[in-house]
Amino acid sequence: MRVVSDRLTRVAAVLACLAWLHGCARPEEAQTPVGSIAVTPAAAGAEPGAPIDFTYRFTRVAGAPPLSDDLWVFVHLVDEAGMLLWTDDHRPPVPPSKWGAAPVTYRRTMFVPRVNYTGRVRVEAGLYAPDDGTRVRLTGEEANRSYTVASFDVLPAATGVFVAFGDGWHGAERAPQEPLREWRWSSGAARLSFRHPGGDARLWIELDQPVAAVGTQRLELREGPALLATLVINPGTQYVSQVPLRTAPGPGSMVELDVKVEPTFVPATVPSLRSQDARELGVRVFNVYVAAK
Amino acid sequence: MRRLLLTLALAGTCLAILIVPARYGSFVAGGSDSYCYVHQAERWASGRMLVPEPLALAAPWPDAALTFAPAGHRPSPTVPGAIVPICPSGLSLVMAPFLLAGGRAAMFSVIPLCGVVLVLATFVLGCRVSDGVGVASAIATASSPIFLYQLMQPMSDVPAAAFWTLALAAATSSGPRGPLLAGICAGVAILIRPNLLPLGLVIGVYLLTRPQRTAGERGRDGGVYAAGSAVGCIAVAAIQRYFYGSPFASGYGEVGDIFALTHVGPNASRYLSWLAQAQTPMVALALASPLVLSRAFAALGLAFCAATLGIYLPYLVFEDWSYVRFLLPAVPVLIVLTLGTVAGLARRVGARWVGTALAVAAALLIVPGLRTTVMKQAFQLESLEAVFPRSGEVVARRLPGNALVMTSRYSGSVRYYAGRKTLVWDALDRAWLDRAVAFVRESGFEPYFLLDSGEEAAFRQRFSGSLLARLDWPPAIEIAPQVRIYRPGDRERYLRGELPPTEYVR
């Protein structure tokens, strides 16, 4: 009799724990959709390395519970067989708690990674909490609260220009969890060179500088003595900038751009980093792309 | 019951030493040392040691032979056009039969097997004090960050330490065959690391002065030991004469270039602080061992440790923590003396405290040791070095059979995994890049540059007078995240307006 009583007590304890856990669940986990997501690419296709702009639009369902500011947008790019190719997860520029009745719209540039894949790419997106991976239910046809919102083509490389990272750049790096996301740190002075694509051309550069202790930096991009652009880099912010290039002096002529960053820093001398890295670092560049307009 | 538990603990430790490297080990021909050992093992297994490279004989640039010597090798001083390893031969000789029997994977298994030998030999050595000290020392040695870091890669540190510990265990045994076994093990250890010869003298002196032996027994033991170890010494001399032209020459260069008295101070502070960091300052207790343990045993152990340190004090000064690996032969002895001292002191308090004191002391070595091992990324070596086999396999799969790869850091892995000829660009005269490319083509080979992103700046700088050194055209292949293979002929195509396709390997 006592054994039975003990077992019943244990079962009751487990059930109570489950009920408590259920009660602690995030409000976003509710079964009713809290809103909808729409994503529109600005182009039907892009070649590897090229930028492609997307317009994101979130619309909240009237009366839905407030959303947490911890929520991020997950963006998964999958091939036609459903295999994940790369991701572009990001924190929405307007905190979700401030999303009201009016739709929230913003534009974001994604660079197509340099991969061998060409063909149709499906964009699957949604909202999730990065700390525990919980996804929010939205309206629309879903698979595990992931919503197919757009598609575009990865085109064969044809129009792009190869940009060489010359003197002043450190070696390429990547994080194990994002194998297609690569970057190079600049030093204080670094050089980019490429063949001018002719006509009106522009350069896209995606960069950041994640160390708060470094403070605001100033980046100058020059072709010889000519100043092409000046960028102000605040720590922790990702920038995608477009820089118009000067007209090519001749077909196929080579262009050399000097990148100057101030101030630079040495991670080993920044106490908060606890690093032994003795390199002089400027900014972290993820993508550089050059093409005719 | 206690004996069963100790046996199970020892068996579990040995099993872990076999399993952990299989999961986390980086058994690749990557850097200079690893390629040197595995390539030499293949040469020993094939019986073809000094093979002249025709291109090295025909190439017109200065020091051409040096440019055809891949990582871990240099031109043979005796056979024109051939290369010789810079590393000693012992480990490769141990690997060669494994290679013949089971292929490359079997060859790499020598390291974890030597790891098991090292731990078992530590157990035996510790049992000279007590069974408990034996087991605790074995487990503490197996948890040493210095040991674990080297267990994960094809280097000679673990094999050398294994044979030295075995030699010590045999020398301290009371059996009649101990001196002979000690001599043979010392000989193998010297073959693996010839510069550790003085450690053999320490064991020899111990056998010649061992207490509780008659003068005749000491002389006989010393003679048997010397004869056993002489085999290894003679083999080293013969191999060095064959490779480098003199029994006293080594692959590392002139003694004056690598040893200096000015190195003693900086090395002493580095090695002692690295040792304390890896093994905790508790190992300083070993210094008290003559007061607690058998004086002859303690003196042997301390002299062995001092000799190991002394050999490397005047050696080159390194900044990286991993060079504490040079002290690995001393680590098992140091741990046995430390734990033996703890057990001896506890026994003076009361016999029932010995087990507890040993367990606590071992835990104080094991837990920080494992933590340091993780911190030093010993279990990430596989992923850190994966780029070597991956690049080599891409070269094997994607480049034509007549490809000649101009590379430096990857010169060993390209040869090992792809079987292609290599030319080491950072040994090539600064004025010769364009002409070397032309020579390679005229010789019937297709030249490629294989560089990682950290090398590109040095390549540009070295050959700043050459347009090819600009590396301003799309690579033929990009291997994430850092290795690029350039086809020099593509530059012209690119400047004409074509865009040669790049293959991305992620």
PDB file of C-alpha atoms in Angstrom, chain B residues 221-484:
ATOM      1  CA  ASP B 221      73.800  -4.149 -14.335  1.00  0.00           C
ATOM      2  CA  GLY B 222      75.519  -1.044 -15.657  1.00  0.00           C
ATOM      3  CA  GLY B 223      77.247  -3.025 -18.398  1.00  0.00           C
ATOM      4  CA  VAL B 224      74.062  -4.793 -19.499  1.00  0.00           C
ATOM      5  CA  TYR B 225      72.192  -1.498 -19.510  1.00  0.00           C
ATOM      6  CA  ALA B 226      74.916   0.211 -21.533  1.00  0.00           C
ATOM      7  CA  ALA B 227      74.961  -2.623 -24.067  1.00  0.00           C
ATOM      8  CA  GLY B 228      71.173  -2.455 -24.451  1.00  0.00           C
ATOM      9  CA  SER B 229      71.102   1.283 -24.938  1.00  0.00           C
ATOM     10  CA  ALA B 230      74.165   1.278 -27.188  1.00  0.00           C
ATOM     11  CA  VAL B 231      72.111  -0.329 -29.942  1.00  0.00           C
ATOM     12  CA  GLY B 232      69.927   2.765 -30.112  1.00  0.00           C
ATOM     13  CA  CYS B 233      72.899   5.104 -29.932  1.00  0.00           C
ATOM     14  CA  ILE B 234      74.719   3.300 -32.726  1.00  0.00           C
ATOM     15  CA  ALA B 235      71.554   3.334 -34.855  1.00  0.00           C
ATOM     16  CA  VAL B 236      71.239   7.101 -34.332  1.00  0.00           C
ATOM     17  CA  ALA B 237      74.854   7.635 -35.377  1.00  0.00           C
ATOM     18  CA  ALA B 238      74.454   5.450 -38.468  1.00  0.00           C
ATOM     19  CA  ILE B 239      71.220   7.168 -39.543  1.00  0.00           C
ATOM     20  CA  GLN B 240      72.682  10.635 -39.014  1.00  0.00           C
ATOM     21  CA  ARG B 241      75.716   9.726 -41.045  1.00  0.00           C
ATOM     22  CA  TYR B 242      73.477   8.412 -43.808  1.00  0.00           C
ATOM     23  CA  PHE B 243      71.203  11.460 -43.847  1.00  0.00           C
ATOM     24  CA  TYR B 244      73.494  14.310 -42.897  1.00  0.00           C
ATOM     25  CA  GLY B 245      76.984  13.025 -43.704  1.00  0.00           C
ATOM     26  CA  SER B 246      78.244  12.814 -40.108  1.00  0.00           C
ATOM     27  CA  PRO B 247      77.202  10.703 -37.095  1.00  0.00           C
ATOM     28  CA  PHE B 248      77.187  13.883 -35.027  1.00  0.00           C
ATOM     29  CA  ALA B 249      75.117  16.041 -37.384  1.00  0.00           C
ATOM     30  CA  SER B 250      71.359  16.461 -36.989  1.00  0.00           C
ATOM     31  CA  GLY B 251      68.580  17.764 -39.177  1.00  0.00           C
ATOM     32  CA  TYR B 252      68.119  20.807 -36.995  1.00  0.00           C
ATOM     33  CA  GLY B 253      71.386  22.459 -37.986  1.00  0.00           C
ATOM     34  CA  GLU B 254      74.552  23.379 -36.153  1.00  0.00           C
ATOM     35  CA  VAL B 255      74.618  23.111 -32.362  1.00  0.00           C
ATOM     36  CA  GLY B 256      75.840  26.698 -32.125  1.00  0.00           C
ATOM     37  CA  ASP B 257      72.760  27.905 -33.963  1.00  0.00           C
ATOM     38  CA  ILE B 258      70.242  26.383 -31.593  1.00  0.00           C
ATOM     39  CA  PHE B 259      71.942  26.260 -28.178  1.00  0.00           C
ATOM     40  CA  ALA B 260      73.199  29.327 -26.301  1.00  0.00           C
ATOM     41  CA  LEU B 261      73.882  30.148 -22.674  1.00  0.00           C
ATOM     42  CA  THR B 262      71.866  33.341 -23.049  1.00  0.00           C
ATOM     43  CA  HIS B 263      68.768  31.191 -23.512  1.00  0.00           C
ATOM     44  CA  VAL B 264      69.051  29.650 -20.033  1.00  0.00           C
ATOM     45  CA  GLY B 265      67.449  32.479 -18.064  1.00  0.00           C
ATOM     46  CA  PRO B 266      64.445  33.104 -20.337  1.00  0.00           C
ATOM     47  CA  ASN B 267      63.833  29.374 -20.751  1.00  0.00           C
ATOM     48  CA  ALA B 268      64.053  28.679 -17.020  1.00  0.00           C
ATOM     49  CA  SER B 269      61.332  31.202 -16.224  1.00  0.00           C
ATOM     50  CA  ARG B 270      59.170  30.028 -19.129  1.00  0.00           C
ATOM     51  CA  TYR B 271      59.391  26.298 -18.512  1.00  0.00           C
ATOM     52  CA  LEU B 272      58.949  26.532 -14.761  1.00  0.00           C
ATOM     53  CA  SER B 273      55.918  28.805 -15.027  1.00  0.00           C
ATOM     54  CA  TRP B 274      54.406  26.690 -17.829  1.00  0.00           C
ATOM     55  CA  LEU B 275      55.011  23.557 -15.766  1.00  0.00           C
ATOM     56  CA  ALA B 276      53.363  25.075 -12.695  1.00  0.00           C
ATOM     57  CA  GLN B 277      50.462  26.206 -14.869  1.00  0.00           C
ATOM     58  CA  ALA B 278      50.008  22.758 -16.397  1.00  0.00           C
ATOM     59  CA  GLN B 279      50.710  20.533 -13.395  1.00  0.00           C
ATOM     60  CA  THR B 280      49.887  22.981 -10.552  1.00  0.00           C
ATOM     61  CA  PRO B 281      52.560  24.215  -8.112  1.00  0.00           C
ATOM     62  CA  MET B 282      51.843  21.097  -6.044  1.00  0.00           C
ATOM     63  CA  VAL B 283      54.488  19.207  -8.045  1.00  0.00           C
ATOM     64  CA  ALA B 284      57.101  21.220  -6.126  1.00  0.00           C
ATOM     65  CA  LEU B 285      56.428  18.687  -3.349  1.00  0.00           C
ATOM     66  CA  ALA B 286      58.603  16.320  -5.369  1.00  0.00           C
ATOM     67  CA  LEU B 287      61.597  18.264  -4.071  1.00  0.00           C
ATOM     68  CA  ALA B 288      60.808  16.889  -0.606  1.00  0.00           C
ATOM     69  CA  SER B 289      60.776  13.303  -1.830  1.00  0.00           C
ATOM     70  CA  PRO B 290      64.335  12.443  -0.607  1.00  0.00           C
ATOM     71  CA  LEU B 291      63.091  13.102   2.939  1.00  0.00           C
ATOM     72  CA  VAL B 292      60.170  10.717   2.603  1.00  0.00           C
ATOM     73  CA  LEU B 293      60.921   8.102  -0.057  1.00  0.00           C
ATOM     74  CA  SER B 294      63.884   5.834  -0.710  1.00  0.00           C
ATOM     75  CA  ARG B 295      66.785   8.236  -1.228  1.00  0.00           C
ATOM     76  CA  ALA B 296      68.144   6.418  -4.266  1.00  0.00           C
ATOM     77  CA  PHE B 297      64.714   6.343  -5.940  1.00  0.00           C
ATOM     78  CA  ALA B 298      64.038  10.003  -5.160  1.00  0.00           C
ATOM     79  CA  ALA B 299      67.507  11.030  -6.303  1.00  0.00           C
ATOM     80  CA  LEU B 300      67.038   9.125  -9.564  1.00  0.00           C
ATOM     81  CA  GLY B 301      63.692  10.811 -10.182  1.00  0.00           C
ATOM     82  CA  LEU B 302      64.870  14.303  -9.327  1.00  0.00           C
ATOM     83  CA  ALA B 303      68.058  13.934 -11.339  1.00  0.00           C
ATOM     84  CA  PHE B 304      65.998  12.700 -14.286  1.00  0.00           C
ATOM     85  CA  CYS B 305      63.697  15.730 -14.057  1.00  0.00           C
ATOM     86  CA  ALA B 306      66.612  18.124 -13.643  1.00  0.00           C
ATOM     87  CA  ALA B 307      68.387  16.608 -16.629  1.00  0.00           C
ATOM     88  CA  THR B 308      65.266  16.909 -18.794  1.00  0.00           C
ATOM     89  CA  LEU B 309      64.938  20.571 -17.882  1.00  0.00           C
ATOM     90  CA  GLY B 310      68.684  21.136 -18.205  1.00  0.00           C
ATOM     91  CA  ILE B 311      68.777  19.785 -21.758  1.00  0.00           C
ATOM     92  CA  TYR B 312      66.263  22.377 -22.932  1.00  0.00           C
ATOM     93  CA  LEU B 313      67.414  25.406 -20.930  1.00  0.00           C
ATOM     94  CA  PRO B 314      70.061  26.465 -23.466  1.00  0.00           C
ATOM     95  CA  TYR B 315      67.816  25.488 -26.404  1.00  0.00           C
ATOM     96  CA  LEU B 316      65.963  28.004 -28.562  1.00  0.00           C
ATOM     97  CA  VAL B 317      63.538  30.268 -26.716  1.00  0.00           C
ATOM     98  CA  PHE B 318      59.886  29.786 -27.639  1.00  0.00           C
ATOM     99  CA  GLU B 319      56.935  31.887 -26.619  1.00  0.00           C
ATOM    100  CA  ASP B 320      54.167  29.352 -27.045  1.00  0.00           C
ATOM    101  CA  TRP B 321      52.962  27.312 -24.082  1.00  0.00           C
ATOM    102  CA  SER B 322      52.884  24.101 -26.091  1.00  0.00           C
ATOM    103  CA  TYR B 323      56.703  23.886 -25.991  1.00  0.00           C
ATOM    104  CA  VAL B 324      56.441  22.693 -22.412  1.00  0.00           C
ATOM    105  CA  ARG B 325      56.018  19.375 -24.225  1.00  0.00           C
ATOM    106  CA  PHE B 326      59.814  19.131 -24.119  1.00  0.00           C
ATOM    107  CA  LEU B 327      59.451  18.361 -20.393  1.00  0.00           C
ATOM    108  CA  LEU B 328      56.977  15.523 -20.931  1.00  0.00           C
ATOM    109  CA  PRO B 329      59.539  12.747 -20.133  1.00  0.00           C
ATOM    110  CA  ALA B 330      59.864  14.291 -16.666  1.00  0.00           C
ATOM    111  CA  VAL B 331      56.144  14.622 -15.998  1.00  0.00           C
ATOM    112  CA  PRO B 332      55.374  11.004 -14.971  1.00  0.00           C
ATOM    113  CA  VAL B 333      58.411  10.930 -12.662  1.00  0.00           C
ATOM    114  CA  LEU B 334      57.478  14.265 -11.173  1.00  0.00           C
ATOM    115  CA  ILE B 335      53.954  13.051 -10.490  1.00  0.00           C
ATOM    116  CA  VAL B 336      55.168   9.790  -8.928  1.00  0.00           C
ATOM    117  CA  LEU B 337      57.535  11.713  -6.642  1.00  0.00           C
ATOM    118  CA  THR B 338      54.823  14.227  -5.725  1.00  0.00           C
ATOM    119  CA  LEU B 339      52.177  11.648  -4.912  1.00  0.00           C
ATOM    120  CA  GLY B 340      54.765   9.384  -3.284  1.00  0.00           C
ATOM    121  CA  THR B 341      55.739  12.273  -1.010  1.00  0.00           C
ATOM    122  CA  VAL B 342      52.089  12.942  -0.144  1.00  0.00           C
ATOM    123  CA  ALA B 343      51.534   9.252   0.648  1.00  0.00           C
ATOM    124  CA  GLY B 344      54.709   9.119   2.740  1.00  0.00           C
ATOM    125  CA  LEU B 345      53.772  12.190   4.745  1.00  0.00           C
ATOM    126  CA  ALA B 346      50.250  10.865   5.295  1.00  0.00           C
ATOM    127  CA  ARG B 347      51.662   7.565   6.482  1.00  0.00           C
ATOM    128  CA  ARG B 348      53.577   9.398   9.168  1.00  0.00           C
ATOM    129  CA  VAL B 349      50.290  10.814  10.434  1.00  0.00           C
ATOM    130  CA  GLY B 350      48.567   7.451  10.297  1.00  0.00           C
ATOM    131  CA  ALA B 351      48.305   4.626   7.772  1.00  0.00           C
ATOM    132  CA  ARG B 352      44.539   5.093   7.444  1.00  0.00           C
ATOM    133  CA  TRP B 353      45.069   8.588   6.034  1.00  0.00           C
ATOM    134  CA  VAL B 354      47.176   7.445   3.091  1.00  0.00           C
ATOM    135  CA  GLY B 355      44.261   6.577   0.781  1.00  0.00           C
ATOM    136  CA  THR B 356      42.414   9.819   1.481  1.00  0.00           C
ATOM    137  CA  ALA B 357      45.526  11.959   1.100  1.00  0.00           C
ATOM    138  CA  LEU B 358      46.394  10.273  -2.191  1.00  0.00           C
ATOM    139  CA  ALA B 359      42.872  10.687  -3.550  1.00  0.00           C
ATOM    140  CA  VAL B 360      42.797  14.384  -2.623  1.00  0.00           C
ATOM    141  CA  ALA B 361      46.284  15.053  -4.009  1.00  0.00           C
ATOM    142  CA  ALA B 362      45.498  13.179  -7.242  1.00  0.00           C
ATOM    143  CA  ALA B 363      42.254  15.137  -7.611  1.00  0.00           C
ATOM    144  CA  LEU B 364      44.192  18.371  -7.131  1.00  0.00           C
ATOM    145  CA  LEU B 365      46.355  17.366 -10.093  1.00  0.00           C
ATOM    146  CA  ILE B 366      43.639  15.829 -12.268  1.00  0.00           C
ATOM    147  CA  VAL B 367      40.874  18.454 -12.130  1.00  0.00           C
ATOM    148  CA  PRO B 368      43.032  21.518 -12.948  1.00  0.00           C
ATOM    149  CA  GLY B 369      44.882  19.399 -15.497  1.00  0.00           C
ATOM    150  CA  LEU B 370      41.743  18.576 -17.406  1.00  0.00           C
ATOM    151  CA  ARG B 371      40.560  22.164 -17.151  1.00  0.00           C
ATOM    152  CA  THR B 372      43.856  23.423 -18.584  1.00  0.00           C
ATOM    153  CA  THR B 373      43.659  20.815 -21.341  1.00  0.00           C
ATOM    154  CA  VAL B 374      40.280  22.147 -22.419  1.00  0.00           C
ATOM    155  CA  MET B 375      41.482  25.737 -22.153  1.00  0.00           C
ATOM    156  CA  LYS B 376      44.484  25.010 -24.357  1.00  0.00           C
ATOM    157  CA  GLN B 377      42.144  23.623 -27.038  1.00  0.00           C
ATOM    158  CA  ALA B 378      43.670  20.142 -27.041  1.00  0.00           C
ATOM    159  CA  PHE B 379      40.296  18.741 -28.034  1.00  0.00           C
ATOM    160  CA  GLN B 380      39.948  21.236 -30.891  1.00  0.00           C
ATOM    161  CA  LEU B 381      43.172  20.336 -32.660  1.00  0.00           C
ATOM    162  CA  GLU B 382      41.280  18.151 -35.101  1.00  0.00           C
ATOM    163  CA  SER B 383      39.122  21.020 -36.346  1.00  0.00           C
ATOM    164  CA  LEU B 384      42.035  23.473 -36.250  1.00  0.00           C
ATOM    165  CA  GLU B 385      44.147  21.241 -38.486  1.00  0.00           C
ATOM    166  CA  ALA B 386      41.395  19.856 -40.703  1.00  0.00           C
ATOM    167  CA  VAL B 387      42.352  22.381 -43.363  1.00  0.00           C
ATOM    168  CA  PHE B 388      45.498  20.398 -44.166  1.00  0.00           C
ATOM    169  CA  PRO B 389      43.841  17.145 -45.270  1.00  0.00           C
ATOM    170  CA  ARG B 390      40.936  19.054 -46.814  1.00  0.00           C
ATOM    171  CA  SER B 391      43.262  21.161 -48.974  1.00  0.00           C
ATOM    172  CA  GLY B 392      45.329  18.140 -49.915  1.00  0.00           C
ATOM    173  CA  GLU B 393      42.259  16.168 -50.900  1.00  0.00           C
ATOM    174  CA  VAL B 394      40.982  19.062 -53.039  1.00  0.00           C
ATOM    175  CA  VAL B 395      44.328  19.213 -54.831  1.00  0.00           C
ATOM    176  CA  ALA B 396      44.175  15.467 -55.388  1.00  0.00           C
ATOM    177  CA  ARG B 397      40.634  15.630 -56.744  1.00  0.00           C
ATOM    178  CA  ARG B 398      40.595  18.874 -58.704  1.00  0.00           C
ATOM    179  CA  LEU B 399      44.094  19.614 -60.014  1.00  0.00           C
ATOM    180  CA  PRO B 400      45.576  17.790 -62.987  1.00  0.00           C
ATOM    181  CA  GLY B 401      48.099  15.023 -62.483  1.00  0.00           C
ATOM    182  CA  ASN B 402      50.925  17.247 -63.772  1.00  0.00           C
ATOM    183  CA  ALA B 403      50.131  20.052 -61.333  1.00  0.00           C
ATOM    184  CA  LEU B 404      53.086  21.495 -59.472  1.00  0.00           C
ATOM    185  CA  VAL B 405      51.906  23.379 -56.416  1.00  0.00           C
ATOM    186  CA  MET B 406      53.883  26.399 -55.261  1.00  0.00           C
ATOM    187  CA  THR B 407      53.123  26.569 -51.574  1.00  0.00           C
ATOM    188  CA  SER B 408      54.821  26.772 -48.219  1.00  0.00           C
ATOM    189  CA  ARG B 409      52.699  25.901 -45.214  1.00  0.00           C
ATOM    190  CA  TYR B 410      50.887  23.200 -47.161  1.00  0.00           C
ATOM    191  CA  SER B 411      53.918  21.712 -48.905  1.00  0.00           C
ATOM    192  CA  GLY B 412      53.791  18.603 -46.727  1.00  0.00           C
ATOM    193  CA  SER B 413      50.045  18.053 -46.841  1.00  0.00           C
ATOM    194  CA  VAL B 414      49.857  18.583 -50.630  1.00  0.00           C
ATOM    195  CA  ARG B 415      52.510  15.927 -51.167  1.00  0.00           C
ATOM    196  CA  TYR B 416      51.020  13.575 -48.583  1.00  0.00           C
ATOM    197  CA  TYR B 417      47.349  13.775 -49.542  1.00  0.00           C
ATOM    198  CA  ALA B 418      47.639  14.620 -53.234  1.00  0.00           C
ATOM    199  CA  GLY B 419      50.960  13.147 -54.296  1.00  0.00           C
ATOM    200  CA  ARG B 420      51.732  16.299 -56.313  1.00  0.00           C
ATOM    201  CA  LYS B 421      55.128  17.934 -56.602  1.00  0.00           C
ATOM    202  CA  THR B 422      55.611  21.095 -54.568  1.00  0.00           C
ATOM    203  CA  LEU B 423      57.836  24.138 -54.745  1.00  0.00           C
ATOM    204  CA  VAL B 424      58.270  26.121 -51.542  1.00  0.00           C
ATOM    205  CA  TRP B 425      57.745  29.742 -52.499  1.00  0.00           C
ATOM    206  CA  ASP B 426      59.297  31.291 -49.416  1.00  0.00           C
ATOM    207  CA  ALA B 427      62.572  29.552 -50.254  1.00  0.00           C
ATOM    208  CA  LEU B 428      62.476  30.853 -53.830  1.00  0.00           C
ATOM    209  CA  ASP B 429      64.722  33.782 -54.699  1.00  0.00           C
ATOM    210  CA  ARG B 430      62.741  37.057 -54.750  1.00  0.00           C
ATOM    211  CA  ALA B 431      63.598  37.781 -58.358  1.00  0.00           C
ATOM    212  CA  TRP B 432      62.590  34.386 -59.695  1.00  0.00           C
ATOM    213  CA  LEU B 433      58.812  33.987 -59.418  1.00  0.00           C
ATOM    214  CA  ASP B 434      57.946  34.636 -63.076  1.00  0.00           C
ATOM    215  CA  ARG B 435      60.913  32.662 -64.366  1.00  0.00           C
ATOM    216  CA  ALA B 436      60.167  29.794 -61.992  1.00  0.00           C
ATOM    217  CA  VAL B 437      56.587  29.647 -63.305  1.00  0.00           C
ATOM    218  CA  ALA B 438      57.937  29.583 -66.860  1.00  0.00           C
ATOM    219  CA  PHE B 439      60.463  26.884 -65.991  1.00  0.00           C
ATOM    220  CA  VAL B 440      57.761  24.733 -64.423  1.00  0.00           C
ATOM    221  CA  ARG B 441      55.656  25.028 -67.592  1.00  0.00           C
ATOM    222  CA  GLU B 442      58.623  24.259 -69.844  1.00  0.00           C
ATOM    223  CA  SER B 443      59.274  21.172 -67.750  1.00  0.00           C
ATOM    224  CA  GLY B 444      55.809  19.822 -68.554  1.00  0.00           C
ATOM    225  CA  PHE B 445      54.055  20.792 -65.325  1.00  0.00           C
ATOM    226  CA  GLU B 446      51.112  23.108 -64.685  1.00  0.00           C
ATOM    227  CA  PRO B 447      51.989  25.607 -61.942  1.00  0.00           C
ATOM    228  CA  TYR B 448      49.508  26.576 -59.213  1.00  0.00           C
ATOM    229  CA  PHE B 449      49.870  28.820 -56.185  1.00  0.00           C
ATOM    230  CA  LEU B 450      48.296  27.455 -53.001  1.00  0.00           C
ATOM    231  CA  LEU B 451      48.251  30.029 -50.221  1.00  0.00           C
ATOM    232  CA  ASP B 452      46.252  30.613 -47.118  1.00  0.00           C
ATOM    233  CA  SER B 453      44.963  34.096 -46.487  1.00  0.00           C
ATOM    234  CA  GLY B 454      47.605  34.661 -43.830  1.00  0.00           C
ATOM    235  CA  GLU B 455      50.373  33.968 -46.348  1.00  0.00           C
ATOM    236  CA  GLU B 456      49.138  36.152 -49.196  1.00  0.00           C
ATOM    237  CA  ALA B 457      50.636  39.376 -47.817  1.00  0.00           C
ATOM    238  CA  ALA B 458      54.054  37.753 -47.405  1.00  0.00           C
ATOM    239  CA  PHE B 459      53.821  36.314 -50.922  1.00  0.00           C
ATOM    240  CA  ARG B 460      53.042  39.756 -52.368  1.00  0.00           C
ATOM    241  CA  GLN B 461      55.848  41.319 -50.412  1.00  0.00           C
ATOM    242  CA  ARG B 462      58.447  38.691 -51.277  1.00  0.00           C
ATOM    243  CA  PHE B 463      57.826  38.897 -55.012  1.00  0.00           C
ATOM    244  CA  SER B 464      56.831  42.553 -55.174  1.00  0.00           C
ATOM    245  CA  GLY B 465      58.488  42.938 -58.574  1.00  0.00           C
ATOM    246  CA  SER B 466      56.180  40.363 -60.158  1.00  0.00           C
ATOM    247  CA  LEU B 467      52.667  41.025 -61.455  1.00  0.00           C
ATOM    248  CA  LEU B 468      51.735  37.437 -60.563  1.00  0.00           C
ATOM    249  CA  ALA B 469      52.426  38.215 -56.912  1.00  0.00           C
ATOM    250  CA  ARG B 470      49.531  40.661 -56.843  1.00  0.00           C
ATOM    251  CA  LEU B 471      47.079  37.748 -56.644  1.00  0.00           C
ATOM    252  CA  ASP B 472      44.500  40.087 -58.139  1.00  0.00           C
ATOM    253  CA  TRP B 473      42.563  37.582 -60.207  1.00  0.00           C
ATOM    254  CA  PRO B 474      39.931  35.082 -59.072  1.00  0.00           C
ATOM    255  CA  PRO B 475      41.338  31.895 -57.577  1.00  0.00           C
ATOM    256  CA  ALA B 476      40.570  28.634 -59.335  1.00  0.00           C
ATOM    257  CA  ILE B 477      39.507  27.091 -56.032  1.00  0.00           C
ATOM    258  CA  GLU B 478      38.720  28.586 -52.652  1.00  0.00           C
ATOM    259  CA  ILE B 479      38.746  26.244 -49.681  1.00  0.00           C
ATOM    260  CA  ALA B 480      36.959  27.793 -46.736  1.00  0.00           C
ATOM    261  CA  PRO B 481      37.874  29.850 -45.015  1.00  0.00           C
ATOM    262  CA  GLN B 482      41.431  30.533 -45.834  1.00  0.00           C
ATOM    263  CA  VAL B 483      43.068  28.531 -48.597  1.00  0.00           C
ATOM    264  CA  ARG B 484      43.085  29.650 -52.218  1.00  0.00           C
TER     265      ARG B 484
END
